[in-house]
Amino acid sequence: METIIIIVFLVGYLAITLEHNLKIDKLIPALAMMAILWAIIALTHMPVFEVNAELKELEPSHLDEMLLHHLGKTAEILVFLLGAMTIVEIIDYFDGFATIKGYIKTRSKRKLLWLFSILAFILSAIIDNLTATIVLVTILQKVIKDRETRLWFAGLIIINANAGGAWSPIGDVTTTMLWIADKVSAAQLVIHVLLPSIICMLVPTLIAGRFKAFQGNIETDINQIETPKSKFGPTMLYLGLGSIVFVPFFKTITHLPPYVGMMLSLAVVATFAEIYSNAKFSISSATDEGHHEAAHHSPVHKALSKIELPSILFFLGILLAVAALESLGLLFHYAESMNQAIPNTDIVVMLLGIGSAVIDNVPLVAASMGMFSEGLDSPLWHFIAYSAGTGGSMLIIGSAAGVVAMGMEKIDFFWYLRKIAWLAFAGFLAGAVVFILLRDFVLHG
């Protein structure tokens, strides 16, 4: 039966990685794979286990208990992501991200490269690498008209957004997963991974700054770039970003799960959104007597309608599918055999990072959480956060940031492979070396 389980998982996984070729959204094979795996376990009465992290052994459990346990853990991540996505959409409702255009004061391509790189690094740490990439590529399309130049900029934005997301507990789905599962704490994650992530950002940007694509000035007149449409845009941007940053502090103070803090942040942002929206509506109503109350739309309802639910359902499917393998003890036994074959865990984690460029890093990290039983803030988890977060930059399809940029700019897979992949690998390798040196000689020396 275990062979059938593995075959179902591999077929489903293959369908997920080939979603662009099959033209089938990856949420479909993820949900189907999850349901089929648990159905096989239930129908054949396969024994399920809970991993005892302290004793490093498997303990027998019941199917209902394990399914409920994994659903609870998955729901924590999904509710957290729903809250964060809604805050981002509320900021966008007020055109808050247009405020970032105000920081663009130069026409020099090299200065713009550094500006976009730093913005990608910082923004992705707050609003996650996917959203940061969407925001910056949208601005890029207004600032740079030459498509070839824009492709180069987009490539560096992908690398730097992924680097920025790796060191923050709210910057990438994988780091959020590790944080919510109590594998890493926010403070220790920053201490261990911030410097390697900065190196991962600096190395490719310094190299790329010497390329011909980043020489000279852009043609666009910076003064003609439009400003935010709503006067509340800047306020909502800073309020929204601040409320997301508040979540790790809330967890540290209260020791409550992160989604509780995210719901509080969402409530605060939504309150101001409603107040500002009502004020805007009152002004427009006063100038237009024929305006009806029905025409007033709640910004919160509007934001909720724009949330990317396919991603939420994909995470539900893939996390519960990996949980099925974990419950059967397959990941536990696989980890033992891997440790015997490759005793150096640094090599294993770096291979995991390179692997995340080929296949999605979410299931890889989910699998690693079932494979390794190290405790809170073990350097292993910090290295996994770095590798899985930055390794995906090596291929355009290797990260959510890369896939969305590919769609927005129609970036060719092989163009990225030729021009950008080696830069991403250089950054990944440099950051990994810095992480190991920092861990072995400074933090744990």
mmCIF file with all atom_site columns, C-alpha atoms in Angstrom, residues 299-382:
data_model
loop_
_atom_site.group_PDB
_atom_site.id
_atom_site.type_symbol
_atom_site.label_atom_id
_atom_site.label_alt_id
_atom_site.label_comp_id
_atom_site.label_asym_id
_atom_site.label_entity_id
_atom_site.label_seq_id
_atom_site.pdbx_PDB_ins_code
_atom_site.Cartn_x
_atom_site.Cartn_y
_atom_site.Cartn_z
_atom_site.occupancy
_atom_site.B_iso_or_equiv
_atom_site.pdbx_formal_charge
_atom_site.auth_seq_id
_atom_site.auth_comp_id
_atom_site.auth_asym_id
_atom_site.auth_atom_id
_atom_site.pdbx_PDB_model_num
ATOM 1  C CA . PRO A 1 299 ? -13.488 48.450 1.024  1.00 0.00 ? 299 PRO A CA 1
ATOM 2  C CA . VAL A 1 300 ? -13.257 45.347 3.229  1.00 0.00 ? 300 VAL A CA 1
ATOM 3  C CA . HIS A 1 301 ? -15.842 43.459 1.128  1.00 0.00 ? 301 HIS A CA 1
ATOM 4  C CA . LYS A 1 302 ? -14.078 44.615 -2.026 1.00 0.00 ? 302 LYS A CA 1
ATOM 5  C CA . ALA A 1 303 ? -10.703 43.440 -0.668 1.00 0.00 ? 303 ALA A CA 1
ATOM 6  C CA . LEU A 1 304 ? -12.117 40.054 0.349  1.00 0.00 ? 304 LEU A CA 1
ATOM 7  C CA . SER A 1 305 ? -13.548 39.554 -3.158 1.00 0.00 ? 305 SER A CA 1
ATOM 8  C CA . LYS A 1 306 ? -10.066 40.087 -4.680 1.00 0.00 ? 306 LYS A CA 1
ATOM 9  C CA . ILE A 1 307 ? -8.190  37.608 -2.451 1.00 0.00 ? 307 ILE A CA 1
ATOM 10 C CA . GLU A 1 308 ? -6.413  34.877 -4.396 1.00 0.00 ? 308 GLU A CA 1
ATOM 11 C CA . LEU A 1 309 ? -8.423  31.901 -3.118 1.00 0.00 ? 309 LEU A CA 1
ATOM 12 C CA . PRO A 1 310 ? -6.797  29.402 -5.553 1.00 0.00 ? 310 PRO A CA 1
ATOM 13 C CA . SER A 1 311 ? -3.516  29.860 -3.632 1.00 0.00 ? 311 SER A CA 1
ATOM 14 C CA . ILE A 1 312 ? -5.266  29.238 -0.310 1.00 0.00 ? 312 ILE A CA 1
ATOM 15 C CA . LEU A 1 313 ? -6.852  26.032 -1.655 1.00 0.00 ? 313 LEU A CA 1
ATOM 16 C CA . PHE A 1 314 ? -3.497  24.934 -3.113 1.00 0.00 ? 314 PHE A CA 1
ATOM 17 C CA . PHE A 1 315 ? -1.832  25.328 0.285  1.00 0.00 ? 315 PHE A CA 1
ATOM 18 C CA . LEU A 1 316 ? -4.689  23.386 1.895  1.00 0.00 ? 316 LEU A CA 1
ATOM 19 C CA . GLY A 1 317 ? -4.246  20.525 -0.566 1.00 0.00 ? 317 GLY A CA 1
ATOM 20 C CA . ILE A 1 318 ? -0.464  20.312 -0.564 1.00 0.00 ? 318 ILE A CA 1
ATOM 21 C CA . LEU A 1 319 ? -0.016  20.696 3.204  1.00 0.00 ? 319 LEU A CA 1
ATOM 22 C CA . LEU A 1 320 ? -2.582  18.011 4.021  1.00 0.00 ? 320 LEU A CA 1
ATOM 23 C CA . ALA A 1 321 ? -1.130  15.736 1.313  1.00 0.00 ? 321 ALA A CA 1
ATOM 24 C CA . VAL A 1 322 ? 2.340   16.020 2.869  1.00 0.00 ? 322 VAL A CA 1
ATOM 25 C CA . ALA A 1 323 ? 0.680   15.504 6.287  1.00 0.00 ? 323 ALA A CA 1
ATOM 26 C CA . ALA A 1 324 ? -0.628  12.148 5.021  1.00 0.00 ? 324 ALA A CA 1
ATOM 27 C CA . LEU A 1 325 ? 2.937   10.996 4.276  1.00 0.00 ? 325 LEU A CA 1
ATOM 28 C CA . GLU A 1 326 ? 4.062   12.302 7.653  1.00 0.00 ? 326 GLU A CA 1
ATOM 29 C CA . SER A 1 327 ? 1.256   10.459 9.477  1.00 0.00 ? 327 SER A CA 1
ATOM 30 C CA . LEU A 1 328 ? 2.258   7.169  7.844  1.00 0.00 ? 328 LEU A CA 1
ATOM 31 C CA . GLY A 1 329 ? 5.832   7.657  9.081  1.00 0.00 ? 329 GLY A CA 1
ATOM 32 C CA . LEU A 1 330 ? 7.211   7.761  5.524  1.00 0.00 ? 330 LEU A CA 1
ATOM 33 C CA . LEU A 1 331 ? 8.934   11.130 5.944  1.00 0.00 ? 331 LEU A CA 1
ATOM 34 C CA . PHE A 1 332 ? 10.450  10.021 9.254  1.00 0.00 ? 332 PHE A CA 1
ATOM 35 C CA . HIS A 1 333 ? 11.983  6.898  7.671  1.00 0.00 ? 333 HIS A CA 1
ATOM 36 C CA . TYR A 1 334 ? 13.084  8.860  4.586  1.00 0.00 ? 334 TYR A CA 1
ATOM 37 C CA . ALA A 1 335 ? 14.912  11.365 6.810  1.00 0.00 ? 335 ALA A CA 1
ATOM 38 C CA . GLU A 1 336 ? 16.725  8.536  8.627  1.00 0.00 ? 336 GLU A CA 1
ATOM 39 C CA . SER A 1 337 ? 17.882  6.955  5.369  1.00 0.00 ? 337 SER A CA 1
ATOM 40 C CA . MET A 1 338 ? 18.950  10.352 3.975  1.00 0.00 ? 338 MET A CA 1
ATOM 41 C CA . ASN A 1 339 ? 20.986  11.124 7.103  1.00 0.00 ? 339 ASN A CA 1
ATOM 42 C CA . GLN A 1 340 ? 22.788  7.813  6.669  1.00 0.00 ? 340 GLN A CA 1
ATOM 43 C CA . ALA A 1 341 ? 23.462  8.451  2.969  1.00 0.00 ? 341 ALA A CA 1
ATOM 44 C CA . ILE A 1 342 ? 24.479  12.127 3.406  1.00 0.00 ? 342 ILE A CA 1
ATOM 45 C CA . PRO A 1 343 ? 25.633  12.703 6.999  1.00 0.00 ? 343 PRO A CA 1
ATOM 46 C CA . ASN A 1 344 ? 26.294  16.441 6.369  1.00 0.00 ? 344 ASN A CA 1
ATOM 47 C CA . THR A 1 345 ? 22.932  18.198 6.902  1.00 0.00 ? 345 THR A CA 1
ATOM 48 C CA . ASP A 1 346 ? 24.263  21.432 5.347  1.00 0.00 ? 346 ASP A CA 1
ATOM 49 C CA . ILE A 1 347 ? 24.563  19.633 1.996  1.00 0.00 ? 347 ILE A CA 1
ATOM 50 C CA . VAL A 1 348 ? 21.062  18.171 2.417  1.00 0.00 ? 348 VAL A CA 1
ATOM 51 C CA . VAL A 1 349 ? 19.575  21.617 3.123  1.00 0.00 ? 349 VAL A CA 1
ATOM 52 C CA . MET A 1 350 ? 21.410  23.245 0.205  1.00 0.00 ? 350 MET A CA 1
ATOM 53 C CA . LEU A 1 351 ? 20.158  20.487 -2.104 1.00 0.00 ? 351 LEU A CA 1
ATOM 54 C CA . LEU A 1 352 ? 16.674  21.245 -0.763 1.00 0.00 ? 352 LEU A CA 1
ATOM 55 C CA . GLY A 1 353 ? 17.221  24.898 -1.719 1.00 0.00 ? 353 GLY A CA 1
ATOM 56 C CA . ILE A 1 354 ? 18.359  23.997 -5.239 1.00 0.00 ? 354 ILE A CA 1
ATOM 57 C CA . GLY A 1 355 ? 15.415  21.582 -5.456 1.00 0.00 ? 355 GLY A CA 1
ATOM 58 C CA . SER A 1 356 ? 13.005  24.401 -4.622 1.00 0.00 ? 356 SER A CA 1
ATOM 59 C CA . ALA A 1 357 ? 13.979  26.021 -7.940 1.00 0.00 ? 357 ALA A CA 1
ATOM 60 C CA . VAL A 1 358 ? 12.541  23.004 -9.760 1.00 0.00 ? 358 VAL A CA 1
ATOM 61 C CA . ILE A 1 359 ? 9.569   22.143 -7.559 1.00 0.00 ? 359 ILE A CA 1
ATOM 62 C CA . ASP A 1 360 ? 7.496   24.290 -5.213 1.00 0.00 ? 360 ASP A CA 1
ATOM 63 C CA . ASN A 1 361 ? 9.235   25.185 -1.935 1.00 0.00 ? 361 ASN A CA 1
ATOM 64 C CA . VAL A 1 362 ? 6.003   24.901 0.120  1.00 0.00 ? 362 VAL A CA 1
ATOM 65 C CA . PRO A 1 363 ? 5.772   21.074 -0.041 1.00 0.00 ? 363 PRO A CA 1
ATOM 66 C CA . LEU A 1 364 ? 9.553   20.786 0.340  1.00 0.00 ? 364 LEU A CA 1
ATOM 67 C CA . VAL A 1 365 ? 9.501   22.738 3.602  1.00 0.00 ? 365 VAL A CA 1
ATOM 68 C CA . ALA A 1 366 ? 6.356   20.918 4.736  1.00 0.00 ? 366 ALA A CA 1
ATOM 69 C CA . ALA A 1 367 ? 8.185   17.630 4.108  1.00 0.00 ? 367 ALA A CA 1
ATOM 70 C CA . SER A 1 368 ? 11.304  18.804 5.942  1.00 0.00 ? 368 SER A CA 1
ATOM 71 C CA . MET A 1 369 ? 9.160   19.655 8.980  1.00 0.00 ? 369 MET A CA 1
ATOM 72 C CA . GLY A 1 370 ? 8.060   16.028 9.012  1.00 0.00 ? 370 GLY A CA 1
ATOM 73 C CA . MET A 1 371 ? 11.567  14.693 8.368  1.00 0.00 ? 371 MET A CA 1
ATOM 74 C CA . PHE A 1 372 ? 13.588  16.517 11.007 1.00 0.00 ? 372 PHE A CA 1
ATOM 75 C CA . SER A 1 373 ? 12.791  16.557 14.713 1.00 0.00 ? 373 SER A CA 1
ATOM 76 C CA . GLU A 1 374 ? 15.127  19.354 15.846 1.00 0.00 ? 374 GLU A CA 1
ATOM 77 C CA . GLY A 1 375 ? 13.703  21.746 18.440 1.00 0.00 ? 375 GLY A CA 1
ATOM 78 C CA . LEU A 1 376 ? 12.803  25.441 18.371 1.00 0.00 ? 376 LEU A CA 1
ATOM 79 C CA . ASP A 1 377 ? 15.447  27.699 16.796 1.00 0.00 ? 377 ASP A CA 1
ATOM 80 C CA . SER A 1 378 ? 17.785  24.901 15.798 1.00 0.00 ? 378 SER A CA 1
ATOM 81 C CA . PRO A 1 379 ? 20.181  26.351 13.160 1.00 0.00 ? 379 PRO A CA 1
ATOM 82 C CA . LEU A 1 380 ? 18.867  23.630 10.837 1.00 0.00 ? 380 LEU A CA 1
ATOM 83 C CA . TRP A 1 381 ? 15.475  25.379 10.608 1.00 0.00 ? 381 TRP A CA 1
ATOM 84 C CA . HIS A 1 382 ? 17.095  28.747 9.977  1.00 0.00 ? 382 HIS A CA 1
#
